[in-house]
Short mmCIF file of C-alpha atoms in Angstrom, two decimals:
data_model
loop_
_atom_site.label_atom_id
_atom_site.label_comp_id
_atom_site.label_asym_id
_atom_site.label_seq_id
_atom_site.Cartn_x
_atom_site.Cartn_y
_atom_site.Cartn_z
CA MET A 286 -23.92 -7.69 8.49
CA GLU A 287 -21.90 -9.89 6.11
CA PHE A 288 -18.27 -9.25 5.23
CA LEU A 289 -17.32 -8.09 1.74
CA PHE A 290 -14.69 -10.46 0.35
CA LEU A 291 -12.89 -9.10 -2.72
CA GLU A 292 -11.51 -10.75 -5.85
CA PRO A 293 -7.95 -9.41 -6.37
CA VAL A 294 -6.71 -7.75 -9.55
CA PHE A 295 -3.16 -8.53 -10.71
CA LYS A 296 -0.66 -6.26 -12.44
CA GLU A 297 2.35 -7.40 -14.46
CA ALA A 298 5.63 -5.46 -14.28
CA ILE A 299 9.17 -5.87 -15.60
CA TRP A 300 10.34 -6.14 -11.99
CA GLY A 301 7.65 -8.65 -10.89
CA GLY A 302 7.96 -12.34 -10.04
CA THR A 303 6.01 -15.43 -8.99
CA ARG A 304 5.79 -15.24 -5.19
CA LEU A 305 2.19 -14.02 -5.22
CA HIS A 306 1.41 -17.53 -6.44
CA GLU A 307 4.03 -19.36 -4.39
CA ILE A 308 3.15 -17.77 -1.04
CA PHE A 309 -0.56 -17.00 -1.35
CA GLY A 310 -1.67 -19.40 -4.08
CA TYR A 311 -3.05 -16.70 -6.35
CA GLU A 312 -3.64 -17.53 -10.01
CA ILE A 313 -1.29 -14.93 -11.45
CA PRO A 314 -1.16 -13.96 -15.14
CA SER A 315 2.58 -14.50 -15.70
CA ASP A 316 6.01 -15.03 -14.14
CA THR A 317 6.44 -11.25 -13.99
CA THR A 318 3.47 -10.39 -11.80
CA GLY A 319 4.35 -7.45 -9.60
CA GLU A 320 1.18 -6.36 -7.84
CA CYS A 321 -1.98 -7.74 -6.30
CA TRP A 322 -4.58 -5.00 -5.95
CA ALA A 323 -6.37 -6.68 -3.08
CA ILE A 324 -8.94 -4.05 -2.06
CA SER A 325 -9.44 -1.46 -4.76
CA ALA A 326 -12.16 0.67 -6.29
CA HIS A 327 -9.70 2.52 -8.53
CA GLU A 328 -10.57 2.61 -12.22
CA ASN A 329 -7.15 1.21 -13.16
CA GLY A 330 -7.74 -2.01 -11.20
CA GLU A 331 -11.11 -2.41 -9.56
CA CYS A 332 -12.04 -5.36 -7.37
CA ARG A 333 -15.40 -7.08 -7.38
CA VAL A 334 -17.15 -8.68 -4.44
CA ALA A 335 -16.65 -12.45 -4.31
CA GLY A 336 -19.71 -14.22 -2.93
CA GLY A 337 -22.54 -13.15 -0.68
CA SER A 338 -25.41 -10.76 -1.35
CA TYR A 339 -23.31 -8.47 -3.52
CA ASP A 340 -21.47 -11.14 -5.51
CA GLY A 341 -19.89 -9.67 -8.65
CA GLU A 342 -20.57 -6.05 -7.71
CA PRO A 343 -17.75 -3.58 -8.38
CA LEU A 344 -16.56 -1.95 -5.18
CA SER A 345 -17.13 1.54 -6.63
CA SER A 346 -20.80 0.70 -7.26
CA LEU A 347 -21.33 -0.33 -3.65
CA TRP A 348 -19.61 2.87 -2.52
CA LYS A 349 -22.14 4.95 -4.46
CA GLU A 350 -25.26 2.84 -4.03
CA LYS A 351 -24.82 1.47 -0.49
CA PRO A 352 -23.06 4.24 1.49
CA GLU A 353 -24.39 2.78 4.74
CA LEU A 354 -21.97 -0.15 4.28
CA PHE A 355 -19.13 2.34 4.72
CA GLY A 356 -20.65 4.42 7.51
CA HIS A 357 -21.44 7.22 5.04
CA TYR A 358 -17.74 8.02 4.95
CA PRO A 359 -17.32 11.39 3.18
CA GLY A 360 -15.98 11.62 -0.36
CA ASP A 361 -17.08 10.64 -3.84
CA GLN A 362 -14.66 7.70 -4.14
CA PHE A 363 -13.51 4.78 -2.03
CA PRO A 364 -10.51 6.33 -0.23
CA LEU A 365 -8.03 3.46 0.23
CA LEU A 366 -6.20 0.93 -1.92
CA ILE A 367 -4.57 -2.19 -0.45
CA LYS A 368 -1.82 -3.97 -2.42
CA ILE A 369 0.67 -6.77 -2.12
CA ILE A 370 3.82 -6.02 -4.12
CA ASP A 371 6.32 -8.71 -5.18
CA ALA A 372 9.58 -7.08 -6.24
CA LYS A 373 11.78 -9.72 -7.84
CA GLN A 374 13.92 -6.87 -9.16
CA ASP A 375 14.36 -3.25 -8.06
CA LEU A 376 11.50 -0.83 -8.62
CA SER A 377 12.26 2.59 -10.04
CA ILE A 378 13.38 5.46 -7.80
CA GLN A 379 10.14 7.41 -7.47
CA VAL A 380 8.04 9.96 -5.62
CA HIS A 381 4.31 10.62 -5.22
CA PRO A 382 2.47 13.95 -5.15
CA ASP A 383 0.14 15.20 -2.43
CA ASP A 384 -3.57 15.93 -2.90
CA THR A 385 -2.99 19.55 -3.88
CA TYR A 386 -0.42 18.87 -6.60
CA ALA A 387 -2.28 15.83 -7.98
CA GLY A 388 -5.57 17.72 -7.99
CA VAL A 389 -4.08 20.45 -10.17
CA HIS A 390 -1.73 18.42 -12.41
CA GLU A 391 -3.39 14.98 -12.57
CA ASN A 392 -7.02 15.69 -13.49
CA GLY A 393 -8.28 15.93 -9.94
CA SER A 394 -6.70 12.67 -8.74
CA LEU A 395 -6.02 12.05 -5.09
CA GLY A 396 -2.42 12.29 -3.98
CA LYS A 397 -0.62 9.22 -2.75
CA THR A 398 0.28 8.80 0.88
CA GLU A 399 1.23 5.18 1.52
CA CYS A 400 2.84 2.80 3.99
CA TRP A 401 4.68 -0.50 3.73
CA TYR A 402 4.65 -3.61 5.91
CA ILE A 403 7.55 -5.90 4.97
CA LEU A 404 6.00 -9.34 4.44
CA ASP A 405 9.27 -10.95 3.39
CA CYS A 406 12.74 -10.02 2.18
CA GLU A 407 16.07 -11.64 1.48
CA PRO A 408 18.87 -11.38 4.07
CA GLY A 409 20.72 -8.09 3.86
CA SER A 410 17.93 -6.37 1.93
CA GLU A 411 17.55 -2.61 1.70
CA ILE A 412 14.94 -0.13 0.51
CA VAL A 413 15.24 3.46 -0.60
CA ILE A 414 13.69 5.99 1.78
CA GLY A 415 14.68 9.63 1.32
CA HIS A 416 17.65 11.50 -0.16
CA TYR A 417 20.72 13.55 0.82
CA ALA A 418 20.15 16.77 -1.13
CA ARG A 419 20.26 19.85 1.10
CA ASP A 420 17.88 21.97 -0.97
CA LYS A 421 16.00 22.09 -4.27
CA GLU A 422 18.98 23.47 -6.16
CA GLU A 423 21.26 20.65 -5.08
CA LEU A 424 18.47 18.11 -5.70
CA GLU A 425 18.01 19.28 -9.27
CA THR A 426 21.77 19.30 -9.93
CA MET A 427 22.24 15.78 -8.55
CA ILE A 428 19.33 14.43 -10.60
CA GLN A 429 20.42 16.14 -13.82
CA ASP A 430 24.00 14.89 -13.32
CA GLY A 431 22.84 11.34 -12.48
CA ARG A 432 24.64 11.32 -9.13
CA TRP A 433 22.39 8.59 -7.77
CA GLY A 434 24.93 7.12 -5.38
CA GLU A 435 25.27 10.46 -3.62
CA LEU A 436 21.57 11.32 -3.70
CA ILE A 437 19.75 8.16 -2.67
CA ARG A 438 19.31 7.19 1.00
CA LYS A 439 19.11 3.43 1.63
CA VAL A 440 18.01 1.72 4.84
CA PRO A 441 18.31 -1.96 5.85
CA ILE A 442 15.11 -3.93 6.31
CA GLN A 443 13.89 -7.19 7.76
CA LYS A 444 10.60 -9.05 7.80
CA GLY A 445 8.03 -7.28 9.96
CA ASP A 446 9.39 -3.74 9.49
CA PHE A 447 6.99 -0.90 8.75
CA PHE A 448 7.51 2.40 6.90
CA GLN A 449 5.27 5.40 6.34
CA ILE A 450 5.89 7.00 2.93
CA ASN A 451 4.54 10.56 2.78
CA PRO A 452 4.09 12.53 -0.46
CA GLY A 453 7.36 14.13 -1.53
CA CYS A 454 9.48 11.29 -0.11
CA VAL A 455 11.86 9.63 -2.57
CA HIS A 456 11.47 5.87 -2.25
CA ALA A 457 11.92 2.50 -3.95
CA ILE A 458 11.38 -1.16 -3.13
CA LYS A 459 14.47 -3.22 -3.88
CA GLY A 460 14.59 -6.70 -5.38
CA GLY A 461 13.79 -9.69 -3.18
CA THR A 462 11.21 -7.82 -1.13
CA MET A 463 7.48 -8.41 -0.71
CA ILE A 464 5.31 -5.82 1.00
CA LEU A 465 1.72 -5.14 1.94
CA GLU A 466 0.89 -1.55 1.07
CA THR A 467 -1.91 0.63 2.39
CA GLN A 468 -2.32 3.81 0.36
CA GLN A 469 -4.71 6.47 -0.82
CA SER A 470 -6.71 5.37 -3.84
CA SER A 471 -4.33 6.85 -6.40
CA ASP A 472 -2.24 5.51 -9.27
CA ILE A 473 0.07 8.51 -9.69
CA THR A 474 3.81 7.74 -9.61
CA TYR A 475 6.65 9.98 -10.80
CA ARG A 476 9.77 8.05 -11.80
CA VAL A 477 13.02 9.84 -11.02
CA TYR A 478 15.36 7.08 -12.20
CA ASP A 479 14.84 3.58 -13.63
CA TYR A 480 18.37 2.16 -13.95
CA ASP A 481 18.26 2.77 -17.75
CA ARG A 482 16.09 -0.33 -18.13
CA LEU A 483 14.20 -1.08 -21.34
CA SER A 484 10.57 -2.16 -21.63
CA ASP A 485 9.59 -3.46 -25.08
CA GLY A 486 12.94 -2.15 -26.30
CA LYS A 487 12.38 1.39 -25.05
CA PRO A 488 13.28 3.21 -21.82
CA ARG A 489 10.33 3.60 -19.47
CA GLN A 490 8.96 7.12 -19.11
CA LEU A 491 10.59 9.33 -16.49
CA HIS A 492 8.97 12.32 -14.81
CA ILE A 493 11.93 14.55 -13.96
CA GLU A 494 10.12 17.90 -13.88
CA GLN A 495 7.26 16.62 -11.74
CA SER A 496 9.69 14.80 -9.45
CA ILE A 497 11.78 17.90 -8.80
CA GLU A 498 8.63 19.91 -8.12
CA THR A 499 7.22 17.39 -5.63
CA ILE A 500 10.30 16.04 -3.78
CA LYS A 501 10.58 17.70 -0.39
CA THR A 502 13.97 19.07 0.66
CA PRO A 503 15.71 18.49 2.92
CA PHE A 504 14.48 14.97 3.66
CA GLN A 505 12.82 14.46 7.04
CA ALA A 506 12.24 10.90 8.21
CA ASP A 507 8.80 9.97 9.47
CA GLU A 508 8.89 9.78 13.26
CA SER A 509 6.02 7.36 13.88
CA ARG A 510 6.98 4.24 15.84
CA PRO A 511 5.03 1.01 16.37
CA ILE A 512 3.17 0.62 19.65
CA LYS A 513 2.74 -2.94 20.91
CA GLU A 514 0.42 -4.47 23.48
CA SER A 515 -0.80 -7.91 24.48
CA LEU A 516 -4.56 -8.43 24.37
CA GLU A 517 -6.65 -11.44 25.25
CA GLY A 518 -6.15 -13.77 22.30
CA ALA A 519 -3.86 -11.51 20.26
CA ASP A 520 -0.71 -9.44 20.18
CA HIS A 521 -1.55 -6.01 18.80
CA THR A 522 0.79 -3.63 16.97
CA HIS A 523 -0.38 -0.14 16.06
CA PHE A 524 1.81 1.10 13.21
CA VAL A 525 0.56 4.51 12.18
CA SER A 526 -2.28 7.01 12.21
CA CYS A 527 -2.27 9.80 9.63
CA GLN A 528 -4.99 11.96 8.09
CA TYR A 529 -5.89 9.21 5.58
CA TYR A 530 -5.66 5.91 7.46
CA SER A 531 -4.61 4.03 10.55
CA VAL A 532 -2.92 0.64 10.27
CA ASP A 533 -2.78 -2.14 12.87
CA LYS A 534 -1.62 -5.74 12.99
CA TYR A 535 -3.11 -8.51 15.13
CA ASP A 536 -1.29 -11.80 15.67
CA ILE A 537 -4.12 -14.04 16.81
CA THR A 538 -3.80 -17.31 18.71
CA GLY A 539 -7.01 -18.91 19.89
CA THR A 540 -10.00 -16.59 20.21
CA PHE A 541 -9.90 -12.82 19.78
CA THR A 542 -12.86 -10.44 19.78
CA ILE A 543 -12.78 -6.85 18.51
CA GLU A 544 -15.22 -4.13 17.48
CA PHE A 545 -13.94 -1.80 14.76
CA ASN A 546 -14.68 1.91 14.41
CA GLN A 547 -17.77 3.66 13.03
CA TYR A 548 -16.57 3.45 9.44
CA PHE A 549 -15.46 0.37 7.52
CA THR A 550 -12.24 -1.65 8.02
CA ASP A 551 -10.07 -3.24 5.32
CA ILE A 552 -8.59 -6.56 6.47
CA SER A 553 -5.79 -8.58 4.86
CA VAL A 554 -4.97 -12.06 6.16
CA ILE A 555 -1.19 -12.26 5.78
CA SER A 556 -0.57 -15.67 7.37
CA GLY A 557 -2.32 -18.62 8.98
CA THR A 558 -5.88 -19.90 8.94
CA GLY A 559 -8.95 -19.48 11.08
CA THR A 560 -12.45 -18.06 11.11
CA VAL A 561 -14.15 -14.71 11.62
CA ASN A 562 -17.70 -14.93 12.94
CA GLY A 563 -17.68 -18.55 11.80
CA VAL A 564 -16.54 -17.78 8.24
CA ALA A 565 -13.35 -19.57 7.20
CA ILE A 566 -10.42 -17.31 6.28
CA THR A 567 -6.88 -18.04 5.18
CA ALA A 568 -3.69 -16.25 4.15
CA GLY A 569 -4.15 -14.22 0.99
CA GLN A 570 -7.78 -13.30 1.56
CA HIS A 571 -8.88 -9.69 1.83
CA PHE A 572 -12.22 -8.37 2.97
CA ILE A 573 -14.06 -5.31 4.21
CA VAL A 574 -15.84 -5.23 7.55
CA PRO A 575 -18.80 -2.91 6.92
CA ALA A 576 -19.64 -0.09 9.30
CA ASN A 577 -21.59 -0.96 12.44
CA SER A 578 -20.95 -4.68 12.09
CA GLY A 579 -20.68 -5.16 15.84
CA LEU A 580 -18.23 -7.57 17.41
CA CYS A 581 -15.93 -9.62 15.19
CA ARG A 582 -14.80 -12.93 16.68
CA PHE A 583 -11.62 -14.38 15.24
CA GLU A 584 -10.57 -17.93 15.99
CA GLY A 585 -7.45 -19.79 14.88
CA THR A 586 -3.80 -18.98 14.39
CA LEU A 587 -3.45 -16.13 11.95
CA SER A 588 -2.06 -12.65 11.41
CA ILE A 589 -4.17 -9.85 9.99
CA ILE A 590 -3.46 -6.27 9.00
CA CYS A 591 -6.32 -3.83 9.43
CA SER A 592 -6.57 -0.45 7.70
CA ASN A 593 -9.17 2.08 8.78
CA PRO A 594 -9.94 5.38 7.05
CA GLU A 595 -9.38 8.39 9.27
#
């Protein structure tokens, strides 16, 4: 069964930059390109198949018309969205809702559980993960009073770090950081604070009420830790398994053979070059291994991140 290579969709943002072009060679729309939606069937940025039997087909169409490609995975929409985010400047302080809240308040949308793999960052970089409010009352007071220095929890990062971001967790990517993000197929973000920045001369919309309702207090850090092992032809790191996805990284040198699970697998090539079942692949390519594809044989020197639906 052939692989489904996808044509990325790009999103401009006031905090975006040019590294999507500089590092991966993408043809980006401007010098403020913030996101590459690499594997997406979401209506706000849907990918099409690039080449092969389904060339030009929207991913959502294949999901509906060819469910066997995805192992008849349950659900009426493709469940995952894979992004690369280039933050030249700080993103807003934000939070995402869970399925229940989004289903009620966002026209039946999925919630947004996500995770970050740090592709690159400047020395001394930090990200925002969590907050210091003891309860909802203190959270609301600190937000209304703009006590951001007291509220926001920052953590240092370096290339290769991984973070699981559950719904209700305050978070923000800081400037100088590039990440690969695996998330539920959702485009719901509640901005808590945006540094009083202007977009087209106006402040960007904030979502204070929704943020206070969805932020979990007190903050509890995710306890998942990477598990590493050496396999024949690859070093394997298992990052996380949650109810929506599992995420793994394989650093391949030489020849590595693997059979993925009964459903489909999203693969992002984050560095290097090589082949998979004789098909040339290089950094910046993203593809889906359909269900029941059998053994996949990778050859070359490359690193891939694999996301499986759970």
